[in-house]
């Protein structure tokens, strides 16, 4: 039985809320001290949280604009040779006789990777970890019901950013980035951001200027793509986005940019002339945040830049938690979690229910297909 739009919205919110509660219990040190700090119990909370999401959203039917396109590609083993990791997941679905198992694996692995990214970036700050997952589940995760490969790739890209910004996981960052590219080639654009993060260890003051030059180059390329007459050079896959897709400029432009704008403003109030590693990381984060806003706006010149922008926008998952970590006291941070939650819910309703992004408000559960 397929749920209607309103029923789907309520159902999604309930499932995500329940998952966040168990995720909070897993990371909340106060809860585990009160009821016994047993690793098996903690792990059970994480398994329940990720399991609820993976089963509910993995075993779905006809949810998302591109659902049947993916279903056909999986069943016929159609994937791009430059994105071989998808071929491995497609194989699992075909060999098992259940194509939906591939969708389940996409979701499960994606959530595990995001959890690891949050743990590396926030370390022992459980409020930051839970806030980051809250942002991810309401803002980015619903897109994985439609843009399956891209969302899967962005989870590994998030891990690459997290490892790079932590300052001591360079190998993990590089491996995660390569995996992301082998899932969805568009994520290669994030190489510039990662390179500047590495280089910015000792040269943080130059990073914003390098990013400015990078954005100017992107702007020029967007204008070129808009005016170029022969787009066959860019290939069939890119051609489907150039000159054939339209997006509207309206209230949503401001809504999607609010998180980064607020974050960049808060960090701007902090003295960025010190030598502390967190300060250097702030400078880089401001640059990436501003880049994300500008690149998203460039998508109104050329739609393909919407995909480029997502490679930077995924940092919202990390930045929301770290912003008030540096600004607020511990007591006020706990209250700020509810503000983050409220914004995320409102964003989810606007983006996926009102704007109908991805056409996901028609949920239907199916265990085998």
Coordinates of C-alpha atoms in Angstrom, one line a residue:
X1 CA 0.0 0.0 0.0
X2 CA 1.4 3.4 -1.0
X3 CA 1.2 6.3 1.4
X4 CA -0.1 9.6 0.3
X5 CA 1.9 12.8 0.4
X6 CA 0.9 13.9 3.9
X7 CA 1.1 10.4 5.3
X8 CA 4.6 10.0 3.8
X9 CA 5.7 13.3 5.3
X10 CA 4.5 12.2 8.8
X11 CA 6.0 8.7 8.3
X12 CA 9.4 10.1 7.3
X13 CA 9.6 12.5 10.2
X14 CA 8.6 9.7 12.7
X15 CA 11.2 7.3 11.4
X16 CA 14.0 9.9 11.4
X17 CA 13.0 11.1 14.8
X18 CA 13.1 7.6 16.2
X19 CA 16.5 7.0 14.6
X20 CA 17.9 10.2 16.0
X21 CA 16.7 9.2 19.5
X22 CA 18.5 5.9 19.4
X23 CA 21.6 7.6 17.8
X24 CA 21.6 10.1 20.6
X25 CA 21.4 7.3 23.2
X26 CA 24.4 5.6 21.6
X27 CA 26.6 8.7 21.8
X28 CA 25.2 10.4 24.9
X29 CA 27.8 9.7 27.7
X30 CA 25.3 10.8 30.4
X31 CA 22.9 8.1 29.5
X32 CA 25.5 5.3 29.4
X33 CA 26.9 6.4 32.8
X34 CA 23.4 6.3 34.3
X35 CA 22.5 2.9 32.9
X36 CA 25.9 1.2 32.7
X37 CA 28.6 1.8 30.2
X38 CA 28.4 -1.5 28.4
X39 CA 29.7 -1.5 24.9
X40 CA 27.2 -4.2 23.7
X41 CA 24.3 -2.0 24.9
X42 CA 25.8 1.1 23.2
X43 CA 26.3 -0.9 20.0
X44 CA 22.7 -2.1 20.0
X45 CA 21.5 1.5 20.0
X46 CA 23.6 2.3 16.9
X47 CA 22.4 -0.9 15.2
X48 CA 18.8 0.0 15.9
X49 CA 19.2 3.5 14.6
X50 CA 21.0 2.7 11.4
X51 CA 18.9 -0.5 10.9
X52 CA 15.6 1.4 11.1
X53 CA 16.8 3.8 8.4
X54 CA 18.4 1.2 6.2
X55 CA 15.4 -1.2 6.2
X56 CA 12.8 1.5 5.9
X57 CA 14.4 3.5 3.1
X58 CA 16.4 0.7 1.4
X59 CA 13.4 -1.6 0.8
X60 CA 11.2 0.9 -0.9
X61 CA 9.2 0.8 -4.1
X62 CA 8.7 3.6 -6.7
X63 CA 10.1 6.3 -4.4
X64 CA 12.1 8.9 -6.1
X65 CA 12.0 10.3 -9.7
X66 CA 14.8 8.0 -10.9
X67 CA 13.8 4.8 -9.0
X68 CA 12.9 2.8 -12.1
X69 CA 15.9 4.1 -14.0
X70 CA 18.1 2.7 -11.2
X71 CA 16.0 -0.5 -11.1
X72 CA 16.5 -1.1 -14.8
X73 CA 20.2 -0.3 -14.7
X74 CA 20.8 -2.7 -11.8
X75 CA 18.8 -5.5 -13.4
X76 CA 20.6 -5.0 -16.7
X77 CA 24.0 -4.3 -15.2
X78 CA 24.3 -0.9 -16.8
X79 CA 26.9 1.3 -15.2
X80 CA 29.6 3.7 -16.3
X81 CA 33.0 2.0 -16.5
X82 CA 34.6 5.0 -14.7
X83 CA 32.3 4.3 -11.7
X84 CA 32.9 0.6 -11.1
X85 CA 31.9 0.5 -7.4
X86 CA 28.3 0.8 -8.5
X87 CA 28.8 -2.3 -10.6
X88 CA 29.8 -4.3 -7.5
X89 CA 26.6 -3.2 -5.7
X90 CA 24.5 -3.9 -8.8
X91 CA 26.0 -7.4 -8.9
X92 CA 24.8 -8.2 -5.3
X93 CA 21.2 -7.2 -6.3
X94 CA 21.2 -9.4 -9.4
X95 CA 22.9 -12.4 -7.9
X96 CA 20.5 -12.4 -4.9
X97 CA 17.5 -12.1 -7.1
X98 CA 16.4 -9.0 -5.1
X99 CA 17.2 -5.7 -6.8
X100 CA 16.0 -3.9 -3.7
X101 CA 18.9 -5.4 -1.7
X102 CA 21.2 -3.1 -3.7
X103 CA 19.2 -0.1 -2.6
X104 CA 19.4 -1.3 1.0
X105 CA 23.2 -1.7 0.8
X106 CA 23.5 1.9 -0.7
X107 CA 21.7 3.3 2.3
X108 CA 23.4 1.1 5.0
X109 CA 26.9 1.8 3.8
X110 CA 26.1 5.5 3.3
X111 CA 25.0 5.8 7.0
X112 CA 28.0 3.9 8.3
X113 CA 30.4 6.1 6.4
X114 CA 28.6 9.3 7.6
X115 CA 28.7 8.1 11.2
X116 CA 32.5 7.5 10.9
X117 CA 33.0 10.9 9.4
X118 CA 31.2 12.6 12.3
X119 CA 33.2 10.6 14.9
X120 CA 36.5 11.6 13.3
X121 CA 35.6 15.3 13.0
X122 CA 33.9 15.8 16.4
X123 CA 35.9 13.2 18.3
X124 CA 34.4 13.1 21.8
X125 CA 31.9 15.9 21.3
X126 CA 28.7 13.9 21.3
X127 CA 26.5 17.0 20.8
X128 CA 28.3 17.8 17.6
X129 CA 28.0 14.2 16.4
X130 CA 24.3 14.0 17.0
X131 CA 23.7 17.5 15.6
X132 CA 25.7 16.6 12.5
X133 CA 23.6 13.4 12.0
X134 CA 20.4 15.4 12.5
X135 CA 21.4 17.8 9.7
X136 CA 22.4 14.9 7.5
X137 CA 19.1 12.9 7.9
X138 CA 16.8 15.8 7.3
X139 CA 18.8 17.9 4.8
X140 CA 20.8 15.5 2.7
X141 CA 19.6 11.9 3.4
X142 CA 16.2 12.3 1.7
X143 CA 18.0 13.0 -1.6
X144 CA 19.5 9.5 -1.5
X145 CA 16.0 8.2 -2.3
X146 CA 16.3 9.8 -5.7
X147 CA 20.0 10.6 -6.5
X148 CA 21.2 7.3 -5.3
X149 CA 24.8 7.2 -6.7
X150 CA 25.5 10.9 -6.0
X151 CA 24.3 10.7 -2.3
X152 CA 26.3 7.6 -1.8
X153 CA 29.4 9.3 -3.2
X154 CA 28.8 12.4 -1.1
X155 CA 29.0 10.3 2.1
X156 CA 32.5 9.2 1.2
X157 CA 33.3 12.8 0.3
X158 CA 32.1 13.9 3.7
X159 CA 34.5 11.3 5.2
X160 CA 37.3 12.7 3.1
X161 CA 36.6 16.3 4.3
X162 CA 36.3 15.1 7.9
X163 CA 39.6 13.3 7.8
X164 CA 41.4 16.2 6.1
X165 CA 40.1 18.8 8.5
X166 CA 41.0 16.6 11.5
X167 CA 44.6 17.1 10.6
X168 CA 45.9 13.6 11.1
X169 CA 44.0 11.3 8.7
X170 CA 45.4 12.2 5.3
X171 CA 45.6 8.6 4.0
X172 CA 42.0 8.0 4.9
X173 CA 41.0 11.3 3.3
X174 CA 42.7 10.4 0.0
X175 CA 41.2 6.9 -0.1
X176 CA 37.7 8.2 0.7
X177 CA 38.0 10.8 -2.0
X178 CA 39.0 8.2 -4.6
X179 CA 36.1 6.0 -3.6
X180 CA 33.7 8.9 -4.0
X181 CA 35.1 9.6 -7.5
X182 CA 34.7 5.9 -8.4
X183 CA 31.1 6.1 -7.3
X184 CA 30.1 9.4 -9.0
X185 CA 32.7 11.2 -11.2
X186 CA 31.3 14.6 -10.5
X187 CA 32.8 14.5 -7.0
X188 CA 36.3 15.0 -8.6
X189 CA 35.6 18.8 -8.3
X190 CA 36.1 18.4 -4.5
X191 CA 39.8 17.8 -5.2
X192 CA 40.4 21.5 -5.2
X193 CA 38.9 21.9 -1.8
X194 CA 40.8 19.0 -0.3
X195 CA 44.1 20.1 -1.8
X196 CA 43.6 23.6 -0.3
X197 CA 42.8 22.1 3.1
X198 CA 46.1 20.1 3.0
X199 CA 48.0 23.1 1.8
X200 CA 46.3 25.4 4.3
X201 CA 47.9 23.7 7.3
X202 CA 50.7 26.3 7.1
X203 CA 49.3 28.8 4.7
X204 CA 45.7 29.4 6.0
X205 CA 45.8 33.1 5.2
X206 CA 46.1 32.5 1.5
X207 CA 43.3 29.9 1.3
X208 CA 40.4 32.4 0.8
X209 CA 42.2 34.1 -2.0
X210 CA 42.9 30.8 -3.8
X211 CA 39.2 29.9 -3.4
X212 CA 38.2 33.3 -4.8
X213 CA 40.3 32.5 -8.0
X214 CA 38.7 29.1 -8.1
X215 CA 35.2 30.5 -8.0
X216 CA 36.0 33.1 -10.7
X217 CA 37.2 30.2 -12.9
X218 CA 33.9 28.3 -12.2
X219 CA 31.9 31.4 -13.1
X220 CA 33.7 31.8 -16.4
X221 CA 33.2 28.2 -17.2
X222 CA 29.5 28.4 -16.4
X223 CA 29.1 31.3 -18.8
X224 CA 31.0 29.4 -21.4
X225 CA 28.7 26.3 -21.0
X226 CA 25.7 28.5 -21.3
X227 CA 26.7 30.1 -24.5
X228 CA 28.6 27.2 -26.2
X229 CA 26.8 26.0 -29.3
X230 CA 28.3 22.6 -29.6
X231 CA 28.0 20.6 -26.4
X232 CA 28.8 17.2 -27.8
X233 CA 32.3 17.6 -26.7
X234 CA 31.2 17.3 -23.1
X235 CA 29.6 13.9 -23.7
X236 CA 26.1 12.5 -23.6
X237 CA 25.8 12.4 -19.8
X238 CA 26.7 16.1 -19.3
X239 CA 24.6 17.0 -22.3
X240 CA 21.4 16.0 -20.5
X241 CA 22.0 18.8 -18.0
X242 CA 23.2 21.6 -20.3
X243 CA 20.6 23.7 -21.9
X244 CA 17.8 21.2 -21.2
X245 CA 17.2 21.7 -17.4
X246 CA 15.7 24.7 -15.7
X247 CA 15.4 25.7 -12.1
X248 CA 13.5 28.6 -10.6
X249 CA 15.1 31.4 -8.7
X250 CA 12.9 32.0 -5.6
X251 CA 12.7 31.7 -1.8
X252 CA 14.5 28.4 -1.9
X253 CA 17.7 30.0 -2.9
X254 CA 17.9 31.9 0.4
X255 CA 16.7 28.9 2.5
X256 CA 19.4 26.5 1.2
X257 CA 22.1 29.1 1.8
X258 CA 21.0 30.1 5.3
X259 CA 23.1 27.3 7.1
X260 CA 26.4 28.3 5.4
X261 CA 25.7 32.0 5.6
X262 CA 25.1 31.8 9.4
X263 CA 28.1 29.6 9.9
X264 CA 30.5 31.9 7.9
X265 CA 29.2 34.9 9.8
X266 CA 29.8 33.3 13.2
X267 CA 33.3 32.3 12.3
X268 CA 34.0 35.7 10.9
X269 CA 33.5 37.1 14.4
X270 CA 36.3 34.9 15.7
X271 CA 39.9 36.0 15.5
X272 CA 41.4 34.0 12.7
X273 CA 45.0 35.4 13.1
X274 CA 46.0 32.9 15.7
X275 CA 48.1 29.7 15.1
X276 CA 45.8 27.3 16.8
X277 CA 44.8 24.4 14.5
X278 CA 41.1 25.0 15.0
X279 CA 41.6 28.6 13.9
X280 CA 43.3 27.5 10.7
X281 CA 40.4 25.1 10.2
X282 CA 37.9 27.9 10.6
X283 CA 39.6 29.9 7.8
X284 CA 39.3 26.9 5.5
X285 CA 35.7 26.3 6.5
X286 CA 34.7 29.9 5.7
X287 CA 36.3 29.6 2.3
X288 CA 34.5 26.3 1.5
X289 CA 31.2 27.7 2.9
X290 CA 31.4 30.8 0.7
X291 CA 32.4 28.7 -2.3
X292 CA 29.3 26.4 -1.8
X293 CA 27.0 29.4 -1.8
X294 CA 28.5 30.9 -4.9
X295 CA 28.7 27.6 -6.8
X296 CA 25.0 27.0 -6.0
X297 CA 24.1 30.4 -7.3
X298 CA 26.0 29.6 -10.5
X299 CA 23.6 26.8 -11.1
X300 CA 21.1 29.5 -12.2
X301 CA 23.5 30.1 -15.1
X302 CA 24.0 26.4 -15.8
X303 CA 22.1 23.6 -14.0
X304 CA 25.1 21.2 -13.8
X305 CA 26.6 23.5 -11.2
X306 CA 23.9 22.3 -8.8
X307 CA 25.8 19.0 -8.8
X308 CA 29.1 20.7 -8.3
X309 CA 27.7 22.7 -5.4
X310 CA 26.6 19.5 -3.6
X311 CA 30.3 18.5 -3.3
X312 CA 30.8 21.6 -1.1
X313 CA 27.3 21.8 0.5
X314 CA 27.8 18.4 2.2
X315 CA 30.1 20.2 4.6
X316 CA 27.0 21.6 6.3
X317 CA 26.8 18.3 8.2
X318 CA 30.1 19.1 9.9
X319 CA 29.9 22.8 10.1
X320 CA 26.5 23.1 11.9
X321 CA 27.9 21.1 14.9
X322 CA 31.2 22.9 15.1
X323 CA 29.8 26.4 14.7
X324 CA 28.1 26.6 18.1
X325 CA 30.7 24.4 19.6
X326 CA 33.1 27.3 19.3
X327 CA 30.6 30.0 20.1
X328 CA 28.4 28.7 22.9
X329 CA 29.0 27.2 26.3
X330 CA 28.2 23.6 27.1
X331 CA 24.8 24.4 28.6
X332 CA 23.7 26.6 25.8
X333 CA 25.0 24.0 23.2
X334 CA 22.4 21.5 24.5
X335 CA 19.6 24.0 23.9
X336 CA 21.0 24.9 20.5
X337 CA 20.5 21.3 19.4
X338 CA 16.7 21.9 19.4
X339 CA 17.2 25.0 17.2
X340 CA 19.2 22.9 14.7
X341 CA 16.5 20.2 14.8
X342 CA 13.7 22.8 14.2
X343 CA 15.5 24.3 11.2
X344 CA 16.2 20.9 9.8
X345 CA 12.6 19.8 10.0
X346 CA 11.4 23.1 8.4
X347 CA 14.0 22.7 5.7
X348 CA 12.8 19.1 5.1
X349 CA 9.2 20.1 4.8
X350 CA 9.9 23.0 2.5
X351 CA 12.4 21.2 0.2
X352 CA 10.9 17.8 -0.1
X353 CA 7.2 18.3 0.6
X354 CA 6.4 21.8 -0.7
X355 CA 9.0 22.0 -3.5
X356 CA 8.5 18.2 -4.2
X357 CA 12.3 17.7 -4.7
X358 CA 13.0 14.2 -5.8
X359 CA 9.4 13.2 -5.8
X360 CA 9.8 11.1 -2.6
X361 CA 6.4 11.8 -0.9
X362 CA 4.8 8.6 -2.1
X363 CA 6.4 6.0 0.2
X364 CA 5.7 2.3 -0.3
X365 CA 7.5 -0.5 1.5
X366 CA 8.4 -3.7 -0.4
X367 CA 10.8 -6.3 0.9
X368 CA 11.6 -8.0 -2.4
X369 CA 11.5 -6.7 -6.0

